[in-house]
């Protein structure tokens, strides 16, 4: 068995009575781009800060190449980090900001100059070395911060919502840059965001955080196709949940009854929570007909929204639960459809999930 | 804007008049003193019958004046250094520390600003009498430090509060020790606050007279005390010359302050 590159073992962090991180376990491969995705307050930043050494965990360990990091102070960990807020040193020029970690390491001047040049080229800011941070846009500042964090070839780069202060267009542009820089440098990146689109776009794998634990780790498609918990199903992609009745279950498959219709062979996830069984359906995986058919859910249209190439049909089932359908624009089933119409919704068993 | 100066009509002139009168009210004593210092009359007659530089040459020729100016300067310089250093350490504790009664402690540090100076002077005098510090350089420095430190703490901790700690954290992750990060990143970033602290500390000590009267001895006198003492003995225009020089230095310092601060902020 090989030792994993970076291993987080049972990290827990308490601030007085507040449990910021409950129990986080994670293995990261060298060169991987792993994203922490989760809602506000789920413990993503705290986990990152523990990795950076700004905080010690109440319990647990972090190992880099099999050796614990906890005994090493921040400044000796050699870890790179880009923060949510702009953290360029305000009195230093862009070039001196990037040179800072190298000067601290007392590298010879010609080596520093060469590295600063290389980094400026990497983030495509050649010619900006004499600017002061205050003379740069937010996006440029974060790129300089990235260059500064990569200048000393850290084994791991931490990024805590580095783009959250930027507008959408700029964000997508820099996501692109980050992706390219990751491929170019092959640095291992741990990235924090609460934007699922950003996570899906950037990462090799995503760790979904919820209330201080990781609910599930996997690639985007894995999380979408096979969510382990209701929370993950809600967080990755859109989904609706219908309360259902379990009729039968075996080998991870369930037969359930919803609103008079029976569906068998639906993938089943036992969550161990007593919330009652629920059937999860994704709007883009539902089909819609105007005539009653066997094995379908009857519903009433409550709203129709045009979303460019898609049309979003909001319906309400007979029991009053909301259920959304997304169909391509111009789909025959929705021509002339209007609010209050009765529709019948169907789906393939494999595309749905039962959480019990 | 509710009050648009351009749209005030005739009120505009009333406002202008009041402003001019206020400025005059504030400036007249200074102009008066400066004029007297160049006046030829022994008896501080205003307006001066003629003009002379005699009082300045008298002043500069008198070793007692020079020595008290030197004393003032030394005390102010030492107070400035100590006040900035202590202010820095205290501010880091007050801003970054997480302990009980932090706010209370902060308020406590600022009390010398609101306490009547004469009360402070009497207290320090009585205390120093016990430990034999009256009339010594150390006594002067300590008592002026008490007055200067609140200004120092106030301006440095304000600057530190506005400084994002993440920037210092970034420096530490870059490989700087926590102390190195503070010296190379945090201090330059809050330099405008440190500079204000230095200027205000210097001026607090430089033109302080109440506490200094209690602290001084015949051999150790600051310039303001010398002015005051001379004035009580005989009314010579040399006092006016000394005062004018005092004012001039203050004005130069304030101008320097405004200039450098503008530079540091941008
Ligand atoms: N220094 C602290 N003292 C007390 N509680 C803290 C501290 N830092 C974090 N917490 C709490 O720990 C929990 C997790 O915080 P954390 O910052 O890790 O969340 P996050 O997932 O990064 O959220 P966000 O998306 O808002 O940044 C929150 O409830 C927060 O209030
Ligand atoms: Mg956070």
XYZ file of C-alpha atoms and ligand atoms in Angstrom:
654
model
C 0.000 0.000 0.000
C 1.398 3.407 -0.905
C 1.076 6.301 1.503
C -1.290 8.964 0.189
C 0.251 12.333 -0.704
C -1.905 14.336 1.691
C -4.037 12.717 4.338
C -6.481 14.376 6.714
C -7.306 12.032 9.557
C -10.342 12.605 11.759
C -9.913 16.374 12.081
C -12.184 18.026 14.630
C -12.189 21.668 15.654
C -14.163 23.187 18.476
C -14.376 26.873 19.350
C -15.768 26.753 22.843
C -19.219 25.250 22.451
C -19.178 25.656 18.640
C -18.117 22.608 16.658
C -16.719 24.130 13.463
C -15.426 20.837 12.059
C -16.849 17.591 13.355
C -14.867 14.798 11.760
C -13.150 15.281 8.425
C -11.287 12.473 6.700
C -9.705 12.899 3.301
C -6.973 11.586 1.068
C -5.591 13.747 -1.719
C -3.410 12.572 -4.559
C -0.382 14.490 -5.780
C -1.370 16.932 -8.511
C -5.064 16.632 -7.795
C -7.511 19.550 -7.896
C -9.886 18.924 -5.029
C -12.679 21.303 -4.107
C -14.446 21.723 -0.784
C -18.026 22.534 -1.671
C -20.603 23.326 0.950
C -22.920 25.956 2.389
C -21.784 28.792 4.628
C -20.596 27.643 8.033
C -20.022 24.023 7.034
C -16.374 24.108 8.111
C -14.563 24.477 4.782
C -12.402 27.449 5.754
C -11.658 26.032 9.174
C -10.330 22.838 7.585
C -8.189 24.901 5.225
C -6.850 27.080 8.048
C -5.855 23.980 9.973
C -3.941 22.804 6.901
C -2.272 26.212 6.697
C -1.368 26.033 10.377
C -3.269 29.115 11.546
C -5.242 26.912 13.889
C -4.603 23.615 15.587
C -7.278 20.935 15.439
C -8.904 19.814 18.667
C -8.334 16.274 17.465
C -6.984 14.473 14.422
C -3.895 14.676 12.260
C -2.692 15.902 8.873
C 0.002 14.009 7.036
C 1.979 15.120 4.022
C 3.894 12.227 2.459
C 3.176 10.201 5.587
C 4.662 12.768 7.994
C 2.529 14.836 10.338
C 2.306 18.552 9.553
C 0.916 19.623 12.890
C 4.318 19.960 14.556
C 5.479 22.365 11.836
C 4.609 26.063 12.244
C 2.867 27.849 9.340
C 5.974 29.580 8.046
C 7.835 26.285 7.711
C 5.030 24.323 6.050
C 5.897 25.682 2.631
C 2.197 25.760 1.745
C 0.788 28.318 -0.678
C -2.492 30.088 -0.073
C -4.762 32.527 -1.867
C -7.310 34.156 0.395
C -10.861 35.331 -0.141
C -9.877 38.907 0.634
C -7.109 40.723 -1.177
C -3.914 40.108 0.747
C -1.196 41.661 -1.367
C 1.264 43.648 0.743
C 0.009 47.178 0.108
C 3.360 48.980 0.343
C 5.190 46.626 -2.028
C 5.041 46.598 -5.810
C 3.663 43.585 -7.658
C 7.204 42.361 -8.352
C 8.247 42.757 -4.707
C 5.103 40.970 -3.575
C 6.014 37.947 -5.664
C 9.653 38.210 -4.572
C 8.723 38.359 -0.875
C 8.656 34.599 -0.158
C 11.932 34.220 -2.069
C 13.625 37.070 -0.199
C 12.493 35.567 3.087
C 14.193 32.361 1.953
C 17.340 34.380 1.179
C 17.675 33.197 -2.400
C 20.299 34.935 -4.548
C 19.053 37.986 -6.423
C 19.390 36.663 -9.962
C 17.356 33.608 -8.976
C 14.651 35.803 -7.438
C 14.478 38.029 -10.516
C 14.185 35.032 -12.806
C 11.440 33.476 -10.688
C 9.446 36.717 -10.505
C 9.583 36.960 -14.295
C 8.499 33.354 -14.668
C 5.579 33.834 -12.272
C 4.411 37.025 -13.976
C 4.415 35.151 -17.249
C 2.496 32.274 -15.662
C -0.337 34.558 -14.537
C -0.060 36.684 -17.673
C 0.811 39.943 -15.949
C 4.117 40.720 -17.616
C 4.904 44.412 -17.439
C 2.953 44.938 -14.204
C 5.845 44.389 -11.777
C 6.188 48.053 -10.806
C 2.510 48.624 -10.088
C 1.249 48.936 -6.559
C -1.619 46.617 -5.513
C -3.968 49.598 -5.174
C -3.515 50.303 -8.888
C -4.766 46.856 -9.918
C -8.256 45.437 -10.375
C -9.533 42.739 -8.020
C -8.989 40.021 -10.598
C -5.431 41.149 -11.265
C -4.698 41.290 -7.550
C -5.848 37.719 -7.088
C -3.655 36.626 -9.982
C -0.663 38.305 -8.334
C -1.604 36.583 -5.079
C -1.629 33.307 -7.000
C 1.802 34.068 -8.451
C 3.127 34.920 -5.001
C 1.747 31.686 -3.543
C 3.279 29.601 -6.329
C 6.663 31.360 -6.408
C 8.212 29.001 -3.849
C 6.923 25.835 -5.523
C 4.658 24.728 -2.685
C 3.591 21.079 -2.641
C 0.039 22.160 -1.836
C -1.855 25.306 -2.812
C -4.869 26.321 -0.723
C -7.488 28.657 -2.160
C -10.321 29.962 0.014
C -13.058 31.368 -2.233
C -10.520 33.477 -4.133
C -13.033 34.651 -6.713
C -16.070 35.363 -4.562
C -15.510 39.131 -4.690
C -15.422 39.227 -8.499
C -18.305 39.536 -10.915
C -19.511 36.512 -12.856
C -17.761 37.173 -16.137
C -14.390 37.886 -14.577
C -14.851 34.883 -12.319
C -15.256 32.550 -15.273
C -12.234 34.079 -16.961
C -10.023 33.507 -13.941
C -11.426 30.015 -13.378
C -10.085 29.308 -16.804
C -6.692 30.722 -15.842
C -6.602 28.682 -12.649
C -7.387 25.531 -14.594
C -4.580 26.281 -17.044
C -2.109 27.106 -14.271
C -2.997 23.891 -12.490
C -2.279 21.881 -15.604
C 0.916 23.790 -16.260
C 2.373 23.558 -12.750
C 0.867 20.242 -11.623
C 0.559 21.658 -8.119
C -1.911 19.969 -5.766
C -4.804 22.349 -5.149
C -7.376 22.400 -2.375
C -10.033 24.889 -3.358
C -12.958 26.178 -1.310
C -16.175 27.448 -2.824
C -19.897 27.412 -2.240
C -20.630 27.764 -5.938
C -21.404 24.344 -7.412
C -20.788 25.497 -10.964
C -17.304 26.683 -10.039
C -16.614 23.390 -8.273
C -17.784 21.356 -11.250
C -15.823 23.442 -13.705
C -12.500 23.343 -11.856
C -12.147 20.164 -9.894
C -10.974 16.638 -10.418
C -12.903 15.654 -7.305
C -15.336 17.463 -5.040
C -15.746 16.982 -1.293
C -19.237 18.039 -0.269
C -19.207 19.596 3.208
C -22.230 19.685 5.439
C -22.262 20.679 9.098
C -18.601 19.966 9.723
C -18.341 16.606 7.956
C -17.728 15.529 4.379
C -20.938 13.943 3.116
C -19.400 12.530 -0.038
C -16.266 12.769 -2.148
C -16.252 12.083 -5.857
C -16.011 13.483 -9.341
C -18.784 15.795 -10.473
C -20.549 13.134 -12.559
C -20.305 10.634 -9.687
C -21.924 13.048 -7.259
C -24.629 13.921 -9.772
C -25.448 10.366 -10.762
C -25.006 8.776 -7.388
C -25.540 11.170 -4.495
C -24.941 9.442 -1.180
C -27.200 11.708 0.833
C -30.192 13.955 0.319
C -27.908 16.892 1.025
C -25.524 16.016 -1.802
C -28.453 15.419 -4.152
C -29.721 18.906 -3.347
C -26.350 20.558 -3.620
C -25.152 19.079 -6.921
C -27.675 19.737 -9.667
C -31.352 20.470 -9.124
C -33.653 18.000 -7.476
C -37.077 17.569 -5.937
C -38.029 15.175 -3.182
C -41.382 13.396 -2.954
C -42.391 11.563 0.184
C -42.962 7.907 -0.776
C -43.898 4.584 0.701
C -41.362 1.744 0.732
C -42.986 -1.456 -0.521
C -39.934 -3.608 -0.905
C -36.164 -3.318 -0.862
C -33.304 -5.631 -1.735
C -29.718 -5.313 -3.032
C -29.730 -1.545 -2.965
C -32.898 -1.311 -5.022
C -36.316 -0.307 -3.808
C -39.908 -0.550 -4.905
C -41.869 2.491 -3.827
C -45.336 3.854 -4.208
C -46.021 7.545 -4.814
C -49.454 8.995 -5.436
C -50.927 5.664 -6.470
C -48.156 4.768 -8.932
C -45.595 2.066 -8.173
C -41.965 2.279 -9.252
C -39.592 -0.616 -8.869
C -35.838 -1.073 -9.184
C -35.046 2.459 -8.000
C -31.506 2.883 -6.522
C -31.805 3.002 -2.743
C -29.628 4.905 -0.246
C -30.008 4.069 3.413
C -29.162 7.273 5.275
C -29.844 5.940 8.746
C -31.875 9.049 9.537
C -35.548 8.686 10.385
C -36.805 11.373 8.037
C -39.080 8.952 6.164
C -38.508 7.648 2.667
C -38.196 10.170 -0.139
C -37.974 9.798 -3.890
C -35.494 12.165 -5.525
C -36.140 13.294 -9.090
C -34.077 15.593 -11.295
C -36.038 18.026 -13.493
C -33.977 17.267 -16.604
C -34.559 13.528 -16.240
C -38.350 13.700 -16.230
C -40.581 13.252 -19.256
C -43.953 14.932 -19.617
C -47.147 13.789 -21.363
C -50.581 15.355 -21.610
C -52.488 12.044 -21.441
C -52.666 9.702 -18.476
C -50.262 6.800 -18.815
C -49.370 3.848 -16.599
C -46.476 4.337 -14.184
C -46.703 8.093 -14.195
C -47.177 10.816 -11.625
C -50.183 13.038 -12.087
C -49.514 16.726 -11.529
C -50.864 20.202 -12.239
C -48.815 22.892 -13.976
C -48.238 25.833 -11.632
C -45.775 27.881 -13.662
C -43.870 27.875 -16.947
C -40.559 29.726 -17.291
C -38.600 30.229 -20.469
C -34.859 29.894 -19.820
C -33.262 30.283 -23.239
C -32.724 26.818 -24.660
C -34.693 25.239 -21.820
C -38.210 25.573 -20.551
C -38.807 25.077 -16.880
C -42.221 23.698 -15.951
C -43.108 23.921 -12.285
C -45.846 21.506 -11.269
C -47.483 20.334 -8.132
C -48.331 16.670 -7.532
C -51.725 15.509 -6.286
C -50.377 15.511 -2.730
C -49.257 19.121 -3.207
C -45.503 18.547 -3.426
C -43.601 20.713 -5.922
C -41.969 18.876 -8.813
C -40.086 20.563 -11.647
C -39.513 19.433 -15.207
C -36.977 20.865 -17.615
C -37.511 20.325 -21.314
C -35.722 21.610 -24.390
C -37.300 24.649 -25.977
C -39.770 23.654 -28.698
C -40.468 20.218 -27.229
C -43.857 19.056 -28.635
C -45.207 18.096 -25.198
C -45.241 21.707 -24.040
C -46.618 23.536 -27.027
C -49.765 25.280 -25.858
C -49.250 24.154 -22.278
C -50.590 26.591 -19.734
C -50.991 27.061 -16.041
C -53.557 24.755 -14.408
C -53.248 22.016 -17.059
C -53.002 18.406 -15.936
C -49.841 16.581 -16.925
C -48.334 13.159 -16.300
C -44.662 12.850 -15.426
C -42.517 9.791 -15.969
C -38.901 8.811 -15.403
C -36.517 5.916 -15.746
C -36.035 4.073 -12.477
C -32.240 4.291 -12.763
C -32.307 8.097 -12.922
C -34.199 8.424 -9.632
C -33.036 7.725 -6.094
C -34.774 6.680 -2.935
C -33.374 7.992 0.343
C -34.569 6.147 3.387
C -26.074 68.192 0.073
C -28.545 69.920 2.285
C -26.275 72.918 2.730
C -25.023 73.990 -0.660
C -22.665 76.906 -0.235
C -23.338 78.230 -3.737
C -27.082 78.397 -3.170
C -26.993 80.243 0.128
C -27.351 83.714 -1.444
C -26.503 86.572 0.908
C -26.148 84.082 3.792
C -22.962 83.025 2.081
C -21.311 86.323 3.044
C -22.464 86.080 6.637
C -20.940 82.611 6.792
C -17.724 83.854 5.258
C -17.578 86.691 7.792
C -18.075 84.340 10.738
C -15.365 82.045 9.401
C -12.919 84.913 9.033
C -13.672 86.174 12.532
C -13.141 82.706 13.985
C -9.837 82.332 12.166
C -8.784 85.753 13.393
C -9.825 84.893 16.927
C -7.645 81.790 16.814
C -4.708 83.410 15.059
C -4.541 86.836 16.740
C -2.664 85.767 19.875
C -0.065 84.065 17.717
C 0.305 87.028 15.394
C 0.429 89.294 18.427
C 3.272 87.322 20.023
C 5.194 87.093 16.778
C 4.866 90.835 16.226
C 6.022 91.620 19.750
C 9.072 89.405 19.345
C 10.259 91.664 16.525
C 9.217 94.865 18.283
C 11.854 97.281 19.522
C 10.067 98.185 22.766
C 11.338 96.774 26.061
C 7.857 96.842 27.490
C 6.001 94.729 24.971
C 4.134 97.740 23.602
C 1.662 97.034 20.837
C 1.831 98.113 18.089
C 5.642 98.073 18.268
C 7.267 101.474 17.768
C 10.031 99.900 15.637
C 11.460 96.571 14.517
C 14.491 94.652 15.713
C 16.056 91.188 15.902
C 17.683 92.019 19.216
C 15.497 89.707 21.277
C 16.361 86.780 19.091
C 20.081 87.410 19.434
C 19.613 87.836 23.201
C 17.723 84.570 23.268
C 20.316 82.657 21.301
C 23.128 84.128 23.347
C 21.659 83.079 26.660
C 22.835 79.547 27.585
C 19.885 79.079 29.953
C 17.405 79.404 27.125
C 19.397 77.107 24.941
C 19.788 74.518 27.657
C 16.075 74.489 28.414
C 15.305 74.124 24.717
C 17.744 71.238 24.553
C 16.155 69.689 27.645
C 12.720 70.013 26.067
C 13.934 68.435 22.882
C 15.640 65.515 24.588
C 12.608 64.766 26.751
C 10.268 64.994 23.772
C 12.495 62.758 21.669
C 12.783 60.054 24.321
C 9.050 60.292 25.055
C 8.341 59.917 21.328
C 10.414 56.774 20.982
C 9.023 55.163 24.129
C 5.472 56.217 23.376
C 5.575 54.705 19.876
C 7.177 51.475 21.081
C 4.793 51.038 24.018
C 1.885 52.170 21.847
C 2.716 49.514 19.280
C 2.956 46.684 21.778
C -0.173 47.822 23.609
C -2.145 48.215 20.387
C -1.281 44.709 19.213
C -2.489 43.406 22.562
C -5.682 45.463 22.524
C -6.594 44.836 18.872
C -5.453 41.257 18.387
C -5.839 39.878 21.896
C -8.839 37.815 22.883
C -9.242 38.287 26.612
C -11.786 39.402 29.143
C -12.233 43.156 29.758
C -10.393 44.048 26.553
C -12.682 47.021 25.901
C -12.460 48.150 29.521
C -8.691 47.997 29.388
C -8.673 50.038 26.210
C -10.810 52.731 27.819
C -8.506 52.703 30.840
C -5.475 53.382 28.638
C -7.170 56.496 27.296
C -8.082 58.049 30.664
C -5.063 60.410 30.809
C -6.645 62.181 27.829
C -9.716 63.213 29.789
C -8.292 63.505 33.275
C -7.565 67.172 34.255
C -3.826 67.593 33.710
C -3.348 69.342 37.024
C -4.804 66.355 38.880
C -2.378 64.108 37.064
C 0.468 66.483 37.824
C -0.271 66.568 41.546
C -0.566 62.786 41.653
C 2.704 62.264 39.813
C 4.416 64.883 41.960
C 3.319 63.220 45.184
C 4.311 59.816 43.920
C 7.696 60.911 42.567
C 8.418 62.690 45.821
C 8.286 59.321 47.500
C 10.624 57.613 45.074
C 12.869 60.610 44.442
C 12.157 61.199 40.775
C 11.118 64.843 40.927
C 13.410 67.140 39.017
C 15.033 64.260 37.132
C 15.044 63.447 33.455
C 13.436 60.076 34.216
C 10.626 61.785 36.100
C 10.000 64.135 33.202
C 9.993 61.346 30.664
C 7.676 59.122 32.656
C 5.164 61.877 33.351
C 5.103 63.069 29.751
C 4.836 59.494 28.601
C 1.652 59.150 30.628
C 0.210 62.080 28.665
C 1.506 60.991 25.249
C 0.737 57.276 25.359
C -3.058 57.592 24.921
C -2.577 59.463 21.618
C -0.105 56.881 20.493
C -2.354 53.956 21.412
C -5.336 55.617 19.797
C -3.739 56.272 16.421
C -1.813 53.008 16.192
C -4.696 50.792 17.258
C -7.000 52.595 14.824
C -4.586 51.864 11.991
C -4.132 48.284 13.150
C -7.873 47.720 13.331
C -8.257 48.755 9.712
C -5.425 46.461 8.651
C -6.617 43.040 7.472
C -4.901 40.359 9.543
C -5.087 38.004 6.548
C -2.309 40.050 4.936
C -0.020 39.233 7.834
C -1.144 35.596 7.682
C -0.218 35.548 4.011
C 3.273 36.779 4.878
C 3.647 34.004 7.443
C 2.599 31.375 4.914
C 5.154 32.892 2.537
C 7.762 31.790 5.044
C 8.200 34.820 7.299
C 8.208 34.225 11.060
C 5.329 35.950 12.858
C 7.730 38.668 14.071
C 9.281 39.107 10.631
C 5.817 39.343 9.077
C 4.894 42.094 11.533
C 8.078 44.044 10.865
C 8.162 43.651 7.096
C 4.463 43.768 6.288
C 2.247 45.002 9.116
C 4.396 47.929 10.301
C 4.838 49.448 6.827
C 1.115 49.025 6.226
C 0.209 50.922 9.401
C 3.084 53.419 9.098
C 0.691 56.372 8.813
C -0.684 55.483 12.268
C 2.805 55.099 13.702
C 3.805 58.427 12.213
C 0.799 60.215 13.724
C 1.629 58.593 17.046
C 5.198 59.931 16.852
C 4.211 63.486 15.924
C 1.495 63.744 18.545
C 3.702 62.226 21.216
C 6.458 64.711 20.418
C 4.110 67.691 20.453
C 2.390 66.544 23.639
C 5.701 66.593 25.445
C 7.208 69.568 23.606
C 4.591 72.137 24.582
C 3.391 70.629 27.839
C 3.644 73.077 30.756
C 1.452 72.022 33.673
C 3.088 68.719 34.558
C 6.464 70.147 33.604
C 6.139 72.922 36.216
C 5.696 70.291 38.898
C 8.576 68.181 37.585
C 11.141 70.888 36.952
C 14.019 71.873 39.181
C 16.254 74.958 38.940
C 18.710 72.914 36.915
C 16.249 71.003 34.782
C 13.679 73.126 32.967
C 11.818 72.646 29.741
C 11.313 75.515 27.340
C 7.624 76.133 28.199
C 8.521 76.188 31.898
C 11.343 78.606 31.204
C 8.933 80.871 29.315
C 6.489 80.751 32.149
C 9.123 81.329 34.836
C 10.746 84.212 32.957
C 7.388 85.818 32.380
C 6.738 85.836 36.115
C 10.053 87.603 36.860
C 10.247 90.236 34.154
C 8.257 91.020 31.093
C 10.956 90.818 28.418
C 10.347 90.467 24.674
C 12.816 87.558 24.763
C 9.856 85.516 26.010
C 7.955 86.513 22.916
C 10.894 85.439 20.772
C 11.090 82.080 22.534
C 7.354 81.598 22.146
C 7.540 82.439 18.472
C 10.239 79.848 17.951
C 8.155 77.288 19.869
C 5.189 78.018 17.636
C 7.341 77.876 14.530
C 8.636 74.417 15.372
C 5.104 73.203 16.059
C 3.887 74.572 12.743
C 6.791 72.958 10.897
C 6.069 69.617 12.565
C 2.366 69.802 11.719
C 3.137 70.694 8.104
C 5.601 67.838 7.881
C 2.959 65.615 9.419
C 0.367 66.577 6.844
C 2.828 66.079 3.988
C 4.259 62.739 5.054
C 0.874 61.394 6.024
C -0.446 62.205 2.603
C 2.514 60.369 1.106
C 2.115 57.345 3.359
C -1.580 57.017 2.718
C -1.354 56.905 -1.044
N -12.638 31.708 15.430
C -13.860 31.195 15.550
N -14.523 31.270 16.721
C -15.760 30.754 16.856
N -16.438 30.124 15.893
C -15.838 30.009 14.701
C -14.528 30.534 14.456
N -14.197 30.260 13.169
C -15.242 29.621 12.656
N -16.236 29.460 13.555
C -17.520 28.782 13.334
O -17.259 27.543 12.757
C -18.213 27.235 11.762
C -17.518 26.893 10.455
O -16.873 28.042 9.968
P -16.083 28.076 8.595
O -15.519 29.441 8.478
O -15.140 26.933 8.527
O -17.243 27.883 7.539
P -17.174 27.906 5.954
O -17.633 26.580 5.496
O -15.847 28.373 5.502
O -18.270 28.990 5.608
P -18.252 30.192 4.552
O -18.717 29.630 3.255
O -19.249 31.152 5.119
O -16.869 30.757 4.503
C -19.131 28.426 11.650
O -20.311 28.139 12.353
C -18.360 29.529 12.326
O -19.241 30.412 12.956
Mg -15.097 30.275 4.556
